[in-house]
Tab-separated table of C-alpha atoms in Angstrom:
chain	number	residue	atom	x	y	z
Z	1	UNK	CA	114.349	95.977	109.855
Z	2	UNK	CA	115.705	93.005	111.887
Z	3	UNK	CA	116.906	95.349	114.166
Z	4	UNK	CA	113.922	97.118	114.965
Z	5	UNK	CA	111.952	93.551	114.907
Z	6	UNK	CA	114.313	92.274	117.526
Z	7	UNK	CA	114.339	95.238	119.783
Z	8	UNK	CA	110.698	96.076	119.646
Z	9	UNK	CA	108.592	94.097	118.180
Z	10	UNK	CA	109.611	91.255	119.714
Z	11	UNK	CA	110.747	92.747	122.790
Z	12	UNK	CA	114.443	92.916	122.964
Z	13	UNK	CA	114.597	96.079	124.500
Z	14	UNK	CA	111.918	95.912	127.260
Z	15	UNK	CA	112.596	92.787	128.121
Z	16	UNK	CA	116.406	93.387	128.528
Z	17	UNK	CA	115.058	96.324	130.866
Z	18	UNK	CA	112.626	93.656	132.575
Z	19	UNK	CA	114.938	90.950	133.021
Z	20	UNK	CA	117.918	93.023	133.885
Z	21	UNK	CA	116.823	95.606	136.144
Z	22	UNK	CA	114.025	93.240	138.339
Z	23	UNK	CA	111.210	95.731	137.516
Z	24	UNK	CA	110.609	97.806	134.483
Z	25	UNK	CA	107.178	100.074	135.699
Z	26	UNK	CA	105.040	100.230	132.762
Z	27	UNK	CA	102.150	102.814	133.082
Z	28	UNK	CA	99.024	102.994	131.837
Z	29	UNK	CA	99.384	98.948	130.520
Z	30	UNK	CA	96.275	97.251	129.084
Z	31	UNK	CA	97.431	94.320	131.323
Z	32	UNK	CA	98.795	93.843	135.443
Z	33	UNK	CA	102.647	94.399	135.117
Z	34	UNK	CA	103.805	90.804	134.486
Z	35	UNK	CA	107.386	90.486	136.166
Z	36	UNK	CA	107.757	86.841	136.329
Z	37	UNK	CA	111.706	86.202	135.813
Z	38	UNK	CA	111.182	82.740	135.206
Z	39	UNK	CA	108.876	83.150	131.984
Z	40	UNK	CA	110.812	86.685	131.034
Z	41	UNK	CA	113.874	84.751	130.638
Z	42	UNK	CA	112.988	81.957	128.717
Z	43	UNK	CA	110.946	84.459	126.509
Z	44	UNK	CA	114.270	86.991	126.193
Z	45	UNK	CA	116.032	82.818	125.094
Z	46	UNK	CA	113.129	82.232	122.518
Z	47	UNK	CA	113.669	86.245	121.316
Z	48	UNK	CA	117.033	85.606	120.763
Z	49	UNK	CA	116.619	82.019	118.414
Z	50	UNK	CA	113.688	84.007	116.681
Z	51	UNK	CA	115.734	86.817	115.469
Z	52	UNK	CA	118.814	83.993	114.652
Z	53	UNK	CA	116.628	81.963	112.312
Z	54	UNK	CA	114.909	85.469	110.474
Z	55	UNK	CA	118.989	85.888	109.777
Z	56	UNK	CA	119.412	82.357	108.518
Z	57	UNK	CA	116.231	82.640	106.550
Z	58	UNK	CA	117.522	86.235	105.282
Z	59	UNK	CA	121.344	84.452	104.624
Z	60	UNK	CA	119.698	82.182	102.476
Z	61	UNK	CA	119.805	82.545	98.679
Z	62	UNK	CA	116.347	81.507	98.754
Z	63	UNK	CA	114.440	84.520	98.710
Z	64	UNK	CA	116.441	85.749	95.170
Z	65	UNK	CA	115.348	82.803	94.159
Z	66	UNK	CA	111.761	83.045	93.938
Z	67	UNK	CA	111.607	86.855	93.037
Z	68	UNK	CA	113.968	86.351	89.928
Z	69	UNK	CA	111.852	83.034	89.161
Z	70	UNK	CA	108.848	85.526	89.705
Z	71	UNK	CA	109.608	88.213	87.330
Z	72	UNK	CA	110.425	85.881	84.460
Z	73	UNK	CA	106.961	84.935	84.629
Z	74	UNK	CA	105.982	86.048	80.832
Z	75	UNK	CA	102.753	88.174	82.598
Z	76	UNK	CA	104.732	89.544	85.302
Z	77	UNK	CA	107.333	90.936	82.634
Z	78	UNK	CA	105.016	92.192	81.066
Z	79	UNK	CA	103.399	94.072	84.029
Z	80	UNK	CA	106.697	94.875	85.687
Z	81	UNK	CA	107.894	97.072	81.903
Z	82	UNK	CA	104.488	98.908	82.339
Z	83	UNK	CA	104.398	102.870	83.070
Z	84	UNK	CA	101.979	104.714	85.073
Z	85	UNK	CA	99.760	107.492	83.738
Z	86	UNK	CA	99.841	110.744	85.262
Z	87	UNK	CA	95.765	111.635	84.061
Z	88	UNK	CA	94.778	107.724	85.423
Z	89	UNK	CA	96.883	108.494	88.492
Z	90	UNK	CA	94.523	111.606	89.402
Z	91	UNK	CA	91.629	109.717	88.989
Z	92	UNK	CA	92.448	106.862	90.948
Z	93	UNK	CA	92.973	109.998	93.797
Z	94	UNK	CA	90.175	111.154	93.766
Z	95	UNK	CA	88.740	108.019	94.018
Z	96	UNK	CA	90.481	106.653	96.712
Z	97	UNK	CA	89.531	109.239	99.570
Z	98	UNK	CA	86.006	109.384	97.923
Z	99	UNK	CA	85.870	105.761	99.239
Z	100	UNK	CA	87.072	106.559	102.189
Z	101	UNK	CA	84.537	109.733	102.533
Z	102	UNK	CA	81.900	107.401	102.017
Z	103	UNK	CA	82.696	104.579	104.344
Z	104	UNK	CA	82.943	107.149	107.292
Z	105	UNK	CA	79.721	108.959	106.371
Z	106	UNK	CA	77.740	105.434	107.090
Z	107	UNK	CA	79.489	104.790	109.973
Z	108	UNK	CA	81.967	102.308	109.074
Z	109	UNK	CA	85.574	103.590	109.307
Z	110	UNK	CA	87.465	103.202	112.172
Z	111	UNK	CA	86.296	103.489	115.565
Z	112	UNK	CA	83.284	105.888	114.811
Z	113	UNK	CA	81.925	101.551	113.217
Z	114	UNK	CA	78.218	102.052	114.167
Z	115	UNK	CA	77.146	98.914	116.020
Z	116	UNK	CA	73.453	99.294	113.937
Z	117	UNK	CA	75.005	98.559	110.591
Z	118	UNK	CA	75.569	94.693	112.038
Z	119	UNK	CA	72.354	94.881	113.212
Z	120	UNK	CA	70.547	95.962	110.289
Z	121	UNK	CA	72.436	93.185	107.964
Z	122	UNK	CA	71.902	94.974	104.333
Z	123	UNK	CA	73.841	98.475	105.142
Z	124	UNK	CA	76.517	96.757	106.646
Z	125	UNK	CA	77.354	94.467	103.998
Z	126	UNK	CA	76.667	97.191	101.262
Z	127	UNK	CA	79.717	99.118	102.956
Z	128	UNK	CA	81.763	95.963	103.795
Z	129	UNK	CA	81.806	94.889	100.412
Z	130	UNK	CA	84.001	98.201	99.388
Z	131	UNK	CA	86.113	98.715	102.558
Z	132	UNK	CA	88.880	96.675	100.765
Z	133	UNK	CA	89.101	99.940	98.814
Z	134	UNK	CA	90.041	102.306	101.455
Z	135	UNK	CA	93.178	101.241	101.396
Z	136	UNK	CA	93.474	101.835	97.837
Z	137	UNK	CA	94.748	105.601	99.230
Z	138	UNK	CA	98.173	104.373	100.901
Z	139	UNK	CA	99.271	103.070	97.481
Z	140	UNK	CA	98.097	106.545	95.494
Z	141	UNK	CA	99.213	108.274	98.025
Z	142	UNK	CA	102.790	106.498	97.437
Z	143	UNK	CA	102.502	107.070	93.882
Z	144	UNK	CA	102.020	111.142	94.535
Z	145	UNK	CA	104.566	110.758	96.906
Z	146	UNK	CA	107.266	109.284	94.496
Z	147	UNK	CA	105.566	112.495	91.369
Z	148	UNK	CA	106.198	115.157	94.041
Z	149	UNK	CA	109.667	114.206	94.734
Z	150	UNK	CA	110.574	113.523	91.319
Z	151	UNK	CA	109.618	116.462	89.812
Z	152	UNK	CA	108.697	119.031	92.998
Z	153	UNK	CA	106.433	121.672	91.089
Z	154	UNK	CA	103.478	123.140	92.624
Z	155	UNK	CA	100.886	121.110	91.212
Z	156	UNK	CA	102.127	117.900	92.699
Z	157	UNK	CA	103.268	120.167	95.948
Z	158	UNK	CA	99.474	120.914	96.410
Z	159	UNK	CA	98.508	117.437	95.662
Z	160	UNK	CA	100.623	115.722	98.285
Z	161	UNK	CA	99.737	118.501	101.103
Z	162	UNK	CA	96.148	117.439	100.809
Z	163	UNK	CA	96.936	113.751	100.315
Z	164	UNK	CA	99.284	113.322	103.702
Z	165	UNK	CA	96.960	115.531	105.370
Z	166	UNK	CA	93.946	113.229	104.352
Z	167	UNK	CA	95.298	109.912	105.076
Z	168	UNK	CA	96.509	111.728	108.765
Z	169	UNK	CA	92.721	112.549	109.452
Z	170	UNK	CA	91.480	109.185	108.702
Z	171	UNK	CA	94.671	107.728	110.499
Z	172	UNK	CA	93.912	109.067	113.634
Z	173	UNK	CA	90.037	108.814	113.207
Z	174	UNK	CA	90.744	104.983	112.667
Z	175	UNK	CA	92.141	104.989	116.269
Z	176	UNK	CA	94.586	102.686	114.990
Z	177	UNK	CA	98.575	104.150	115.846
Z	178	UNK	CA	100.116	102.415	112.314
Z	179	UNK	CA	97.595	103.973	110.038
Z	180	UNK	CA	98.759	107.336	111.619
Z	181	UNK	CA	102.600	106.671	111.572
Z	182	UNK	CA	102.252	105.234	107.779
Z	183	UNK	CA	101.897	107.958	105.900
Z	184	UNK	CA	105.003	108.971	106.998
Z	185	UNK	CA	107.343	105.672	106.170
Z	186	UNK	CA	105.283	105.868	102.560
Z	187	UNK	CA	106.399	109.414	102.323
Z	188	UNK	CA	110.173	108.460	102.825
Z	189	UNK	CA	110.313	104.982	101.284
Z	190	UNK	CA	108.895	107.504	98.016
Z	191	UNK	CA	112.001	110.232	99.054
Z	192	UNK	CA	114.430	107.850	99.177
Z	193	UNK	CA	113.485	105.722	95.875
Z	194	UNK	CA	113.482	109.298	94.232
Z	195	UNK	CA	116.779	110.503	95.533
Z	196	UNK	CA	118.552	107.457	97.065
Z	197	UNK	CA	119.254	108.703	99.977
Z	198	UNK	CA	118.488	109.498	103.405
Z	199	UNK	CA	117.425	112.868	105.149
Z	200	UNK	CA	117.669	113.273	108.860
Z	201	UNK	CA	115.000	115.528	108.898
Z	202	UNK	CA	112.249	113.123	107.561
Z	203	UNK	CA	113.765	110.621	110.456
Z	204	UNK	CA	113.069	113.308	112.872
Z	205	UNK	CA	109.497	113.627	111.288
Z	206	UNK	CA	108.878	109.653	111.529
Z	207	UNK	CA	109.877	110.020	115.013
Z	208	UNK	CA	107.557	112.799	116.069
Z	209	UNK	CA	104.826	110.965	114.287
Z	210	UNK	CA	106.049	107.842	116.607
Z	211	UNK	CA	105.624	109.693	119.613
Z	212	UNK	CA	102.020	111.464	118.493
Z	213	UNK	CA	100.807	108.159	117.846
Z	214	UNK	CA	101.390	106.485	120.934
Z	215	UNK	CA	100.834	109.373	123.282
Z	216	UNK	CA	97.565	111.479	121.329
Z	217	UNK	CA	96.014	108.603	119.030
Z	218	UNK	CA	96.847	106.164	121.799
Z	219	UNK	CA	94.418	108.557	124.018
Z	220	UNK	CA	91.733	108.572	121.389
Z	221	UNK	CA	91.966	104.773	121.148
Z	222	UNK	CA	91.480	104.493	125.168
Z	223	UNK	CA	88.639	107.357	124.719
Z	224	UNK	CA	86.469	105.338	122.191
Z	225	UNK	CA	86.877	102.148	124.549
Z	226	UNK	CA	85.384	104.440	127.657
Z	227	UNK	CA	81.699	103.751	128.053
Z	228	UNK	CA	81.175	108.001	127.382
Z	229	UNK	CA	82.191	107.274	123.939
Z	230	UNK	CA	78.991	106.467	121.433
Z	231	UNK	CA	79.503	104.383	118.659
Z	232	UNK	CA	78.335	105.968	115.461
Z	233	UNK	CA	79.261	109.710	116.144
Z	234	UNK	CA	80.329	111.875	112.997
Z	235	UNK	CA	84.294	111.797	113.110
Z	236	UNK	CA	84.387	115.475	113.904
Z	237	UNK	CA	81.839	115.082	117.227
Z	238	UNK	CA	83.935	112.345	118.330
Z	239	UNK	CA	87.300	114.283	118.129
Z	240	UNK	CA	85.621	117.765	119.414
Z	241	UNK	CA	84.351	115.004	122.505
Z	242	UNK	CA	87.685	113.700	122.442
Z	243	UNK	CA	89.365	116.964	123.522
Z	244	UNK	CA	87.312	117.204	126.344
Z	245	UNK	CA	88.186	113.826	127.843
Z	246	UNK	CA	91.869	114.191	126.900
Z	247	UNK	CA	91.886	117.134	128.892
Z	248	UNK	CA	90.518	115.445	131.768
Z	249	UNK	CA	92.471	112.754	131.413
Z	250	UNK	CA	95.703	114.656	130.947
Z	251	UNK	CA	95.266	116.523	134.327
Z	252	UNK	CA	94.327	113.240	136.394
Z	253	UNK	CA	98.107	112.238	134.910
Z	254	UNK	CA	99.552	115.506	136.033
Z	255	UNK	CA	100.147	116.590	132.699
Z	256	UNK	CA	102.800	115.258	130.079
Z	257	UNK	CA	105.805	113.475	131.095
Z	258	UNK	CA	108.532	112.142	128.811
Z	259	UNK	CA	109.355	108.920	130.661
Z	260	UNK	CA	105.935	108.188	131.267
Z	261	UNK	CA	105.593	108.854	127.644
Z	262	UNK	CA	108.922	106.262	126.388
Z	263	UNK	CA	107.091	103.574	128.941
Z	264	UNK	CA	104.048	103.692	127.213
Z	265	UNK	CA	105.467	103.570	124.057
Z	266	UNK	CA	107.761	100.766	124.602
Z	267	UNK	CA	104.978	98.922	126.396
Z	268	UNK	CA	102.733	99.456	123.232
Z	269	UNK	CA	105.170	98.472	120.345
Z	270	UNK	CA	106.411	95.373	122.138
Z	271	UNK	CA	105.028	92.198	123.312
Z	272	UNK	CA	107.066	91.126	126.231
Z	273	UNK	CA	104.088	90.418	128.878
Z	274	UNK	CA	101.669	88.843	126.099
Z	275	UNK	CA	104.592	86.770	125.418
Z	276	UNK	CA	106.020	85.469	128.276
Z	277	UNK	CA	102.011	84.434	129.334
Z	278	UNK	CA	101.706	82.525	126.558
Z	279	UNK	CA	104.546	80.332	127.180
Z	280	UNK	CA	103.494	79.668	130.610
Z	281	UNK	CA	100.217	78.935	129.459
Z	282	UNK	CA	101.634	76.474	126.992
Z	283	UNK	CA	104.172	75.088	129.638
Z	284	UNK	CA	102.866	75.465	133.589
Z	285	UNK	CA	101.328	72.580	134.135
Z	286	UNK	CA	99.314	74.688	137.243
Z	287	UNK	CA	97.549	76.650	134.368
Z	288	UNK	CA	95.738	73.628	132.842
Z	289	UNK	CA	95.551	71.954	129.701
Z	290	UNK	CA	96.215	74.554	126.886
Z	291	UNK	CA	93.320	74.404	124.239
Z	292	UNK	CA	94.721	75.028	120.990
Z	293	UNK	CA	91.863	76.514	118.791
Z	294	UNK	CA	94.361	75.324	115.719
Z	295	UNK	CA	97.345	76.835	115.498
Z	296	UNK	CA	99.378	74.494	113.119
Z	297	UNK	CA	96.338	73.529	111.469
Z	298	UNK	CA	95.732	77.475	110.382
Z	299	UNK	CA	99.656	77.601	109.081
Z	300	UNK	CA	99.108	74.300	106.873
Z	301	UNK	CA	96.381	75.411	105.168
Z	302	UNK	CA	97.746	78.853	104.122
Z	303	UNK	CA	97.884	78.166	100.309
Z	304	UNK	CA	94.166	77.229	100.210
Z	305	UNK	CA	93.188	80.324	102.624
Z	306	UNK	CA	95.723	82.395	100.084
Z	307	UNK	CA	93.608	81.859	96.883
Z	308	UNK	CA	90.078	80.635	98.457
Z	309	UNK	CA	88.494	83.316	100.732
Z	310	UNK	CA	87.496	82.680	103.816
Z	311	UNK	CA	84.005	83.943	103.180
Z	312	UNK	CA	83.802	81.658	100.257
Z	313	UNK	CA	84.627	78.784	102.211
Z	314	UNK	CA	81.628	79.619	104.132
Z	315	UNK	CA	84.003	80.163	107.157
Z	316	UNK	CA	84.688	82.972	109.248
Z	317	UNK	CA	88.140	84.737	110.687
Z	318	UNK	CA	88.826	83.687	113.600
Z	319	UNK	CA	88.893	86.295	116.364
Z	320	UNK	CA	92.741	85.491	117.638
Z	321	UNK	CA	93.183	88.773	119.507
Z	322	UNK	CA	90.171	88.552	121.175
Z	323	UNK	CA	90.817	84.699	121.946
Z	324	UNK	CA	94.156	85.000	123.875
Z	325	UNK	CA	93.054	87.916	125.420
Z	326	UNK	CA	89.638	86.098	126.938
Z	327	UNK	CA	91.269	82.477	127.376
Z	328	UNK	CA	94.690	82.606	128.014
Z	329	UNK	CA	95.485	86.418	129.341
Z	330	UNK	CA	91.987	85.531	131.687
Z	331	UNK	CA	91.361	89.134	130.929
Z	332	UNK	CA	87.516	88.988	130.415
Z	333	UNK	CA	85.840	92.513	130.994
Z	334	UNK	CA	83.219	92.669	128.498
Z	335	UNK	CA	85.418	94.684	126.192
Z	336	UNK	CA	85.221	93.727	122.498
Z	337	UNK	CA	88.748	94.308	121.599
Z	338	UNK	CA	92.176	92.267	120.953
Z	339	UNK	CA	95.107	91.801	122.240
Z	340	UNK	CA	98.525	90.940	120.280
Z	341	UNK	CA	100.425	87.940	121.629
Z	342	UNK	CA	103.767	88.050	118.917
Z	343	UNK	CA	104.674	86.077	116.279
Z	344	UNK	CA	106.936	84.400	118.771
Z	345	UNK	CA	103.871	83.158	121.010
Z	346	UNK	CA	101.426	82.339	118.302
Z	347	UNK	CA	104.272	80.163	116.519
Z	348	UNK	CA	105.316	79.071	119.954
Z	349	UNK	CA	101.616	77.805	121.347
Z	350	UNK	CA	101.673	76.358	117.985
Z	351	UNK	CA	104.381	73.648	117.639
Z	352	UNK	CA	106.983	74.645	120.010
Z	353	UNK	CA	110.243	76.096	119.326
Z	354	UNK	CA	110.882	73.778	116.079
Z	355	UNK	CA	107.544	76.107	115.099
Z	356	UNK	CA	109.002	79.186	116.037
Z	357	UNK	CA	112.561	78.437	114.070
Z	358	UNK	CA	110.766	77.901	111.144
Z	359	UNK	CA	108.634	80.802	111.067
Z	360	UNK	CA	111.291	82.904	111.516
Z	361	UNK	CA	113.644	80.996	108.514
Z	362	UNK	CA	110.135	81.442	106.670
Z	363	UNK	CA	110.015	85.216	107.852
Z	364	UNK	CA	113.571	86.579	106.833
Z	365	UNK	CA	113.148	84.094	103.371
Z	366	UNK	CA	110.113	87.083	102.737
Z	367	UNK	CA	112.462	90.112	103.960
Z	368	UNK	CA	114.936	89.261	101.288
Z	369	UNK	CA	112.912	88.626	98.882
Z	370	UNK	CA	110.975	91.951	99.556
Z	371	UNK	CA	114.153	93.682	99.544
Z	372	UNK	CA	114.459	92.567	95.478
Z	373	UNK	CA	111.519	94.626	94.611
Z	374	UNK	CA	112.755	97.427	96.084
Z	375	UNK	CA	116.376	97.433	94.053
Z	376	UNK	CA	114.429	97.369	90.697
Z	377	UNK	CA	113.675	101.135	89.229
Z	378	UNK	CA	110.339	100.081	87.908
Z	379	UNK	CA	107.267	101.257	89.615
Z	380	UNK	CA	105.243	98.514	89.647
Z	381	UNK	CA	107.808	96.302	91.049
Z	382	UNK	CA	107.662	98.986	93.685
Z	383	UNK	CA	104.504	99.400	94.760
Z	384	UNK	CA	104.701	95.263	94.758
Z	385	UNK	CA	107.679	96.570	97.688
Z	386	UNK	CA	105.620	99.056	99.119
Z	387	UNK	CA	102.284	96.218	99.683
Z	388	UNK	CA	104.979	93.871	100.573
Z	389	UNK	CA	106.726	96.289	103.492
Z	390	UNK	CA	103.472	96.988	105.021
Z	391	UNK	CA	103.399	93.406	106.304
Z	392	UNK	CA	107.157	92.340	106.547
Z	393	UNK	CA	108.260	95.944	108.398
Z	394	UNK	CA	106.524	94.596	111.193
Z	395	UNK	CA	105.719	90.694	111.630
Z	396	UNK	CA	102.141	90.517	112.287
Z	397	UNK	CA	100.958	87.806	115.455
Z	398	UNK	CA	98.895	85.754	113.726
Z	399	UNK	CA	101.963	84.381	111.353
Z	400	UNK	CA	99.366	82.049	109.403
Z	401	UNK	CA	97.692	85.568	108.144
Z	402	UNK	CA	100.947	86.959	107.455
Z	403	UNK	CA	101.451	84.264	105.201
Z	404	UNK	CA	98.295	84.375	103.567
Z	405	UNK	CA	98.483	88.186	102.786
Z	406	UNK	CA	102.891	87.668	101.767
Z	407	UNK	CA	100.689	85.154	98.875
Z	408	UNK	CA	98.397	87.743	97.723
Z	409	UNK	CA	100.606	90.296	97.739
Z	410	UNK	CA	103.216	88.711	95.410
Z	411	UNK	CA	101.324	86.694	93.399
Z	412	UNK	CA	97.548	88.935	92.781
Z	413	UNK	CA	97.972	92.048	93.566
Z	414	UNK	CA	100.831	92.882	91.016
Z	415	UNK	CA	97.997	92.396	88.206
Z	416	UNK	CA	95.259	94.433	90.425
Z	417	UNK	CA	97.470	97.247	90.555
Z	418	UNK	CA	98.527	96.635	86.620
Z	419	UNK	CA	94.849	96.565	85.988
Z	420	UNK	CA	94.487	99.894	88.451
Z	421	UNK	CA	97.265	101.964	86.806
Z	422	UNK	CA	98.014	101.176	83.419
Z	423	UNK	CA	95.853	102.747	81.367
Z	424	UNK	CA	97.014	100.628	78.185
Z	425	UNK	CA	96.570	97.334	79.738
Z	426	UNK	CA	94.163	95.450	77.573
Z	427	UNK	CA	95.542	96.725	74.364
Z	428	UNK	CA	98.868	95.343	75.971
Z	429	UNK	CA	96.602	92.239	76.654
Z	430	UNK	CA	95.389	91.738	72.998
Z	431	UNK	CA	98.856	92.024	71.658
């Protein structure tokens, strides 16, 4: 995981290849090429300390700490010695995608997010109020996973064919390329907690799915930000649409080409540009004064944001992507989308490199600690993994959210899921 953090995520690899060879040519980029040796280099040096403190942190004993200090909790014994049932299990299912179902039939999954609903107030916040839930799939989805595996008869065959291929339709409708590529780590993650080991051929899936994602769902993404694209289509107008502007588009790009393909990839998973602007917007004095919307305040206050909701606050997110892509990227074209800066410039615009260090100490603290859960061969204490890796697999920008949702995750959602899947839980709860 620290590998992959380092190379990609936080831009190891491209910006060896930026650095190194004087100009890597990204195609197809979101942003101008930014080839700036000055600001590449010191953000290859800041890279580099990031990914030596998430080691320290990780090195650190402190992360056993708190998960063995966690689990001898009296409730979280109690939850942790708990078994799921198979009937509640199928239920929860069908449930799950039903959700789903509904939330794109009103317009309000994905991409296909009709613009009226905000307009018309009361829809909108009818359907708002239970999007939470769609992701309630990814974690049955897990638990079929794991049932398949285990015991690998037809029923749970069946069940797990129309699961995956579910959560891929709604993956790729989302327009989003993690909720398509997934799926697939849930699927091994369950494999290998069932068998304890690894398969090549489910790498060599993961990695197909890598490159569909950034090459086909990639294309969809661009497709619903094209002004031709109409925001409240049904799902299957939108991809039938799709096809015809893919086409198009594939044929003004002369077709598919693998190292146009590996640049856009590597350009999409990593943060190299985004990066290295941010620290010359924090440091180049020719730039102007840097306006800090409140960084360091938003990582203080992460216990109170943790347990109080924002909503209930009476505050709303704020819009980071869509901040640093308007005020410090000076990319303003009337697009309503974000752009990801890294951990390493959030932290950095933040408080410096003293910031970044101890984010990252903070960060690989979480990784070993997450790594606990996974050891243990009971499955709530694994799906507490499986919530756990879908933040920690891939350290989010906005490290004060991270931290908020790391909170949640260990300390509330244990008993949701309890609550969820145990089917004897309040008799459990009387006794």
């Amino acid at each position: 995981g620290t590998v992959i953090t380092f190379g990609l995520a936080l831009g190891g690899v491209t910006n060896f290849l930026l650095t190194v060879n004087g100009r890597y040519d990204i195609k197809d980029s979101a942003l101008p090429l930014f080839n700036d040796s000055q600001w590449l280099t010191k953000t290859m040096l800041l890279v580099c300390i990031a990914s030596a403190a998430m080691w320290v942190g990780y090195g650190m004993n402190l992360g056993n700490t708190i998960y063995k200090r966690m689990v001898n909790i009296p409730v979280y014994r109690k939850i942790y010695s708990s078994t799921i049932n198979e009937n509640r299990l199928m239920l929860i299912v069908v449930f799950a995608y039903l959700i789903k179902f509904y939330l794109y039939s009103i317009g309000l999954w994905g991409r296909i997010l009709d613009d009226k609903y905000f307009e018309a107030g009361v829809g909108f916040k009818a359907g708002s109020q239970i999007r939470v839930l769609g992701d309630l799939s990814y974690l049955s989805f897990f638990l079929v996973s794991i049932f398949k595996f285990r015991y690998n008869n037809a029923k749970y065959n069946t069940i797990f064919i129309i699961s995956l291929s579910l959560e891929l339709f709604f993956g790729f409708i989302y327009g989003a390329r993690s909720t398509f590529i997934f799926p697939f780590l849930i699927a091994f993650v369950a494999y290998y907690y069932v068998n304890r080991k690894v398969k090549l051929s489910y790498l060599l899936i993961i990695v197909a799915a890598v490159l569909i994602a950034f090459t086909v769902v990639l294309d969809y993404k661009n497709y619903t930000l094209d002004k031709s694209f109409v925001k409240g289509e049904s799902a299957l107008d939108a991809i039938s649409n799709f096809k015809n502007y893919s086409n198009r588009y594939a044929a003004s790009r002369n077709g598919f080409e693998l190292g146009q393909t590996l640049n856009r990839t590597f350009n999409s998973m990593t943060f190299v540009q985004e990066t290295a602007m941010a620290i010359k917007r924090v440091d180049d004095e020719n730039l102007g004064t840097f306006k800090d919307p409140g960084i360091l305040a938003a990582m203080v206050r992460v216990p109170i944001d943790a347990f109080v909701p924002k909503f209930i606050q009476g505050e709303n997110e704020f819009p980071w992507g869509l901040w640093f892509k308007d005020e410090v990227l000076n990319y303003q074209l009337g697009l309503k989308y974000s752009i990801s800066f890294s951990p390493v410039g959030f932290l950095y615009m933040g408080g410096g490199v003293f910031l970044v260090i101890l984010g990252f100490i903070i960060y690989g603290i979480a990784l070993k600690m997450t790594y606990n859960f996974l050891l243990t061969q009971n499955i709530f204490s694994l799906l507490t993994y499986m919530v756990l890796l879908s933040i920690v697999y891939n350290l989010d920008s906005v490290v004060s959210g991270f931290l908020v949702m790391l909170i949640r995750y260990i300390i509330i959602f244990p008993i949701i899921f309890w609550l969820i899947f145990d089917p004897q839980v309040f008799r459990k709860l009387s006794n």
